[in-house]
mmCIF file of C-alpha atoms and ligand atoms in Angstrom:
data_model
loop_
_atom_site.group_PDB
_atom_site.id
_atom_site.type_symbol
_atom_site.label_atom_id
_atom_site.label_comp_id
_atom_site.label_asym_id
_atom_site.label_seq_id
_atom_site.Cartn_x
_atom_site.Cartn_y
_atom_site.Cartn_z
ATOM 1 C CA UNK A 1 0.000 0.000 0.000
ATOM 2 C CA UNK A 2 1.436 3.315 -1.068
ATOM 3 C CA UNK A 3 -0.532 5.504 1.345
ATOM 4 C CA UNK A 4 -0.780 4.785 5.057
ATOM 5 C CA UNK A 5 -2.790 7.585 6.634
ATOM 6 C CA UNK A 6 -5.794 9.751 5.840
ATOM 7 C CA UNK A 7 -5.679 13.261 7.288
ATOM 8 C CA UNK A 8 -9.014 15.052 7.503
ATOM 9 C CA UNK A 9 -9.997 18.633 7.990
ATOM 10 C CA UNK A 10 -13.059 18.818 10.248
ATOM 11 C CA UNK A 11 -15.433 21.683 9.306
ATOM 12 C CA UNK A 12 -16.860 21.109 5.836
ATOM 13 C CA UNK A 13 -15.259 17.662 5.537
ATOM 14 C CA UNK A 14 -16.256 15.386 8.418
ATOM 15 C CA UNK A 15 -18.900 17.773 9.741
ATOM 16 C CA UNK A 16 -21.555 19.656 7.780
ATOM 17 C CA UNK A 17 -20.486 23.171 8.704
ATOM 18 C CA UNK A 18 -18.235 25.705 7.038
ATOM 19 C CA UNK A 19 -17.003 27.119 10.297
ATOM 20 C CA UNK A 20 -17.951 25.819 13.746
ATOM 21 C CA UNK A 21 -16.797 29.021 15.434
ATOM 22 C CA UNK A 22 -19.246 31.111 13.397
ATOM 23 C CA UNK A 23 -22.015 28.734 14.488
ATOM 24 C CA UNK A 24 -20.902 29.346 18.058
ATOM 25 C CA UNK A 25 -21.025 33.096 17.484
ATOM 26 C CA UNK A 26 -24.673 32.615 16.477
ATOM 27 C CA UNK A 27 -25.377 30.538 19.583
ATOM 28 C CA UNK A 28 -23.696 33.075 21.858
ATOM 29 C CA UNK A 29 -25.383 36.089 20.261
ATOM 30 C CA UNK A 30 -22.178 37.575 18.813
ATOM 31 C CA UNK A 31 -22.638 36.630 15.146
ATOM 32 C CA UNK A 32 -22.535 40.052 13.446
ATOM 33 C CA UNK A 33 -19.326 41.090 15.158
ATOM 34 C CA UNK A 34 -17.875 37.578 14.897
ATOM 35 C CA UNK A 35 -18.489 37.419 11.153
ATOM 36 C CA UNK A 36 -16.871 40.816 10.674
ATOM 37 C CA UNK A 37 -13.794 39.802 12.710
ATOM 38 C CA UNK A 38 -13.522 36.449 10.910
ATOM 39 C CA UNK A 39 -13.619 38.088 7.481
ATOM 40 C CA UNK A 40 -11.043 40.649 8.578
ATOM 41 C CA UNK A 41 -8.521 38.428 10.358
ATOM 42 C CA UNK A 42 -8.985 34.686 9.645
ATOM 43 C CA UNK A 43 -6.454 34.492 6.811
ATOM 44 C CA UNK A 44 -4.203 37.341 7.914
ATOM 45 C CA UNK A 45 -3.882 37.646 11.675
ATOM 46 C CA UNK A 46 -5.172 34.701 13.709
ATOM 47 C CA UNK A 47 -3.695 36.071 16.952
ATOM 48 C CA UNK A 48 -5.724 39.250 16.559
ATOM 49 C CA UNK A 49 -8.845 37.231 15.685
ATOM 50 C CA UNK A 50 -8.513 35.208 18.887
ATOM 51 C CA UNK A 51 -7.861 38.322 20.970
ATOM 52 C CA UNK A 52 -10.909 40.173 19.629
ATOM 53 C CA UNK A 53 -13.229 37.157 19.849
ATOM 54 C CA UNK A 54 -12.186 36.488 23.424
ATOM 55 C CA UNK A 55 -13.275 40.028 24.319
ATOM 56 C CA UNK A 56 -16.759 38.922 23.163
ATOM 57 C CA UNK A 57 -16.784 35.436 24.716
ATOM 58 C CA UNK A 58 -14.802 35.626 27.944
ATOM 59 C CA UNK A 59 -16.880 34.606 30.982
ATOM 60 C CA UNK A 60 -19.897 33.650 28.875
ATOM 61 C CA UNK A 61 -21.681 30.450 29.881
ATOM 62 C CA UNK A 62 -20.347 27.511 27.826
ATOM 63 C CA UNK A 63 -23.637 25.580 27.635
ATOM 64 C CA UNK A 64 -24.370 26.690 24.026
ATOM 65 C CA UNK A 65 -20.904 25.358 23.088
ATOM 66 C CA UNK A 66 -21.557 21.897 24.533
ATOM 67 C CA UNK A 67 -24.982 21.795 22.837
ATOM 68 C CA UNK A 68 -23.430 22.690 19.501
ATOM 69 C CA UNK A 69 -20.723 20.028 19.855
ATOM 70 C CA UNK A 70 -23.449 17.486 20.500
ATOM 71 C CA UNK A 71 -25.772 18.467 17.668
ATOM 72 C CA UNK A 72 -23.260 19.073 14.859
ATOM 73 C CA UNK A 73 -24.042 16.629 12.048
ATOM 74 C CA UNK A 74 -21.619 14.424 10.175
ATOM 75 C CA UNK A 75 -21.268 14.740 6.421
ATOM 76 C CA UNK A 76 -23.153 12.008 4.533
ATOM 77 C CA UNK A 77 -21.088 8.849 4.155
ATOM 78 C CA UNK A 78 -18.708 9.589 7.036
ATOM 79 C CA UNK A 79 -19.497 6.441 9.034
ATOM 80 C CA UNK A 80 -19.116 3.899 6.179
ATOM 81 C CA UNK A 81 -16.086 5.739 4.800
ATOM 82 C CA UNK A 82 -14.303 5.643 8.171
ATOM 83 C CA UNK A 83 -15.130 1.964 8.616
ATOM 84 C CA UNK A 84 -13.833 1.064 5.167
ATOM 85 C CA UNK A 85 -10.594 2.979 5.768
ATOM 86 C CA UNK A 86 -10.046 1.094 9.039
ATOM 87 C CA UNK A 87 -10.797 -2.222 7.309
ATOM 88 C CA UNK A 88 -8.190 -1.380 4.688
ATOM 89 C CA UNK A 89 -5.614 -0.716 7.406
ATOM 90 C CA UNK A 90 -5.286 3.041 7.088
ATOM 91 C CA UNK A 91 -4.501 5.245 10.052
ATOM 92 C CA UNK A 92 -6.668 8.345 10.374
ATOM 93 C CA UNK A 93 -6.053 11.832 11.743
ATOM 94 C CA UNK A 94 -7.884 15.142 12.124
ATOM 95 C CA UNK A 95 -6.043 18.451 11.837
ATOM 96 C CA UNK A 96 -8.380 21.386 12.349
ATOM 97 C CA UNK A 97 -8.640 24.916 13.673
ATOM 98 C CA UNK A 98 -12.033 23.781 14.979
ATOM 99 C CA UNK A 99 -12.835 22.647 18.520
ATOM 100 C CA UNK A 100 -11.063 19.841 20.356
ATOM 101 C CA UNK A 101 -14.301 18.520 21.882
ATOM 102 C CA UNK A 102 -15.868 18.022 18.458
ATOM 103 C CA UNK A 103 -12.781 16.137 17.266
ATOM 104 C CA UNK A 104 -12.978 13.944 20.380
ATOM 105 C CA UNK A 105 -16.556 13.101 19.431
ATOM 106 C CA UNK A 106 -15.406 11.957 15.980
ATOM 107 C CA UNK A 107 -12.472 10.129 17.540
ATOM 108 C CA UNK A 108 -14.796 8.228 19.877
ATOM 109 C CA UNK A 109 -17.256 7.432 17.074
ATOM 110 C CA UNK A 110 -14.720 6.288 14.461
ATOM 111 C CA UNK A 111 -11.503 5.419 16.282
ATOM 112 C CA UNK A 112 -9.491 8.263 14.747
ATOM 113 C CA UNK A 113 -5.821 7.662 15.606
ATOM 114 C CA UNK A 114 -4.695 11.241 16.185
ATOM 115 C CA UNK A 115 -6.442 14.604 16.612
ATOM 116 C CA UNK A 116 -4.719 17.981 16.532
ATOM 117 C CA UNK A 117 -7.027 20.980 16.939
ATOM 118 C CA UNK A 118 -7.674 24.278 18.650
ATOM 119 C CA UNK A 119 -9.405 24.353 22.002
ATOM 120 C CA UNK A 120 -11.888 26.524 23.836
ATOM 121 C CA UNK A 121 -10.783 26.743 27.458
ATOM 122 C CA UNK A 122 -13.721 26.270 29.832
ATOM 123 C CA UNK A 123 -13.594 26.438 33.603
ATOM 124 C CA UNK A 124 -14.724 23.058 34.899
ATOM 125 C CA UNK A 125 -16.371 24.411 38.033
ATOM 126 C CA UNK A 126 -18.231 27.395 36.605
ATOM 127 C CA UNK A 127 -18.662 26.158 32.978
ATOM 128 C CA UNK A 128 -17.613 29.621 31.774
ATOM 129 C CA UNK A 129 -15.437 30.347 28.742
ATOM 130 C CA UNK A 130 -11.978 31.386 29.883
ATOM 131 C CA UNK A 131 -9.744 31.388 26.827
ATOM 132 C CA UNK A 132 -8.689 29.825 23.556
ATOM 133 C CA UNK A 133 -5.657 27.680 22.779
ATOM 134 C CA UNK A 134 -4.759 27.746 19.142
ATOM 135 C CA UNK A 135 -1.887 25.587 17.937
ATOM 136 C CA UNK A 136 -3.587 25.752 14.510
ATOM 137 C CA UNK A 137 -3.557 29.359 13.296
ATOM 138 C CA UNK A 138 -3.814 30.479 9.678
ATOM 139 C CA UNK A 139 -0.593 28.860 8.481
ATOM 140 C CA UNK A 140 0.107 25.997 10.889
ATOM 141 C CA UNK A 141 -1.544 22.993 9.274
ATOM 142 C CA UNK A 142 1.509 21.775 7.333
ATOM 143 C CA UNK A 143 3.640 21.789 10.483
ATOM 144 C CA UNK A 144 0.819 20.071 12.341
ATOM 145 C CA UNK A 145 0.858 17.352 9.691
ATOM 146 C CA UNK A 146 4.624 16.916 10.092
ATOM 147 C CA UNK A 147 4.078 16.520 13.835
ATOM 148 C CA UNK A 148 1.227 14.029 13.450
ATOM 149 C CA UNK A 149 3.354 12.044 10.977
ATOM 150 C CA UNK A 150 6.209 11.828 13.493
ATOM 151 C CA UNK A 151 3.806 10.636 16.180
ATOM 152 C CA UNK A 152 2.194 8.033 13.907
ATOM 153 C CA UNK A 153 5.464 7.008 12.223
ATOM 154 C CA UNK A 154 4.397 7.742 8.667
ATOM 155 C CA UNK A 155 5.827 10.157 6.099
ATOM 156 C CA UNK A 156 3.841 13.135 4.747
ATOM 157 C CA UNK A 157 4.182 11.555 1.292
ATOM 158 C CA UNK A 158 2.315 8.532 2.652
ATOM 159 C CA UNK A 159 -0.631 10.735 3.645
ATOM 160 C CA UNK A 160 -3.821 11.486 1.740
ATOM 161 C CA UNK A 161 -5.189 14.863 2.880
ATOM 162 C CA UNK A 162 -8.906 15.559 2.596
ATOM 163 C CA UNK A 163 -9.661 19.242 2.982
ATOM 164 C CA UNK A 164 -11.785 22.165 1.819
ATOM 165 C CA UNK A 165 -10.267 25.486 2.755
ATOM 166 C CA UNK A 166 -7.561 27.977 1.826
ATOM 167 C CA UNK A 167 -5.658 27.281 5.068
ATOM 168 C CA UNK A 168 -5.256 23.633 3.939
ATOM 169 C CA UNK A 169 -3.124 24.488 0.867
ATOM 170 C CA UNK A 170 0.328 24.019 2.420
ATOM 171 C CA UNK A 171 -0.745 20.780 4.082
ATOM 172 C CA UNK A 172 -2.109 19.483 0.769
ATOM 173 C CA UNK A 173 1.176 20.431 -0.910
ATOM 174 C CA UNK A 174 3.337 18.330 1.414
ATOM 175 C CA UNK A 175 0.910 15.373 1.425
ATOM 176 C CA UNK A 176 1.373 12.485 -0.977
ATOM 177 C CA UNK A 177 -2.119 13.015 -2.370
ATOM 178 C CA UNK A 178 -4.564 15.873 -1.905
ATOM 179 C CA UNK A 179 -8.341 15.616 -2.117
ATOM 180 C CA UNK A 180 -10.266 18.884 -2.204
ATOM 181 C CA UNK A 181 -13.739 18.143 -0.851
ATOM 182 C CA UNK A 182 -16.523 20.428 -2.099
ATOM 183 C CA UNK A 183 -14.102 23.306 -1.817
ATOM 184 C CA UNK A 184 -14.796 26.933 -2.643
ATOM 185 C CA UNK A 185 -11.096 27.782 -2.703
ATOM 186 C CA UNK A 186 -9.496 27.865 -6.150
ATOM 187 C CA UNK A 187 -6.030 27.866 -4.546
ATOM 188 C CA UNK A 188 -6.817 24.646 -2.696
ATOM 189 C CA UNK A 189 -8.415 22.965 -5.713
ATOM 190 C CA UNK A 190 -5.271 23.801 -7.728
ATOM 191 C CA UNK A 191 -3.022 22.449 -4.954
ATOM 192 C CA UNK A 192 -4.913 19.131 -4.746
ATOM 193 C CA UNK A 193 -4.796 16.137 -7.068
ATOM 194 C CA UNK A 194 -8.566 15.789 -7.301
ATOM 195 C CA UNK A 195 -11.697 17.763 -6.394
ATOM 196 C CA UNK A 196 -14.751 15.867 -5.188
ATOM 197 C CA UNK A 197 -17.917 17.842 -5.878
ATOM 198 C CA UNK A 198 -20.454 15.636 -4.181
ATOM 199 C CA UNK A 199 -21.256 16.038 -0.463
ATOM 200 C CA UNK A 200 -20.641 12.373 0.376
ATOM 201 C CA UNK A 201 -17.450 11.271 2.121
ATOM 202 C CA UNK A 202 -17.664 7.781 0.589
ATOM 203 C CA UNK A 203 -16.504 9.444 -2.649
ATOM 204 C CA UNK A 204 -12.943 9.541 -1.271
ATOM 205 C CA UNK A 205 -12.785 5.725 -1.232
ATOM 206 C CA UNK A 206 -12.078 5.526 -4.957
ATOM 207 C CA UNK A 207 -8.675 7.097 -4.218
ATOM 208 C CA UNK A 208 -7.845 5.056 -1.120
HETATM 209 MG MG1 MG B 1 -12.776 23.178 6.581
#
């Protein structure tokens, strides 16, 4: 087998949402401002984005976050696709700027080998939002992949990346094979080997 690991983005690939954090803005009543900040800083200054968003979210009750993590829906075909990949002996990983707790849910459901994501910090006693840890900023996904590869003892060239966004370009470039999944980013589509334009994760199996 030429490829040994599948590396998935989370929002828009495993889960049916473009951006979990914007959904959380909606749930916390900060959507207008959150959308404005995201458009301004997401691809240019992630540190500033985090700083400004935390001004909006700090000390808010985290219940809407936990509800959202629970109700977020998987992309069609995710369950059979993950099972088939396991049956074929592939390792699986998630690298995402989305929330750790959502990745844990997918990890529990599908036995994902490694997850590397950002994390909303919530005080266990008060259930209030306290901060945001972000190892995955705008340009960190390729380095994250190198790290995951070291941990899982595979080479980036042995990885198939499945992704949908501009911040996945570098990661796709260092992967052995890149699958753009219903992507709206021309840069990513150009960087990948194929572009799947059907919202069903089973479609990736023809390349695995
Ligand atoms: Mg995405």
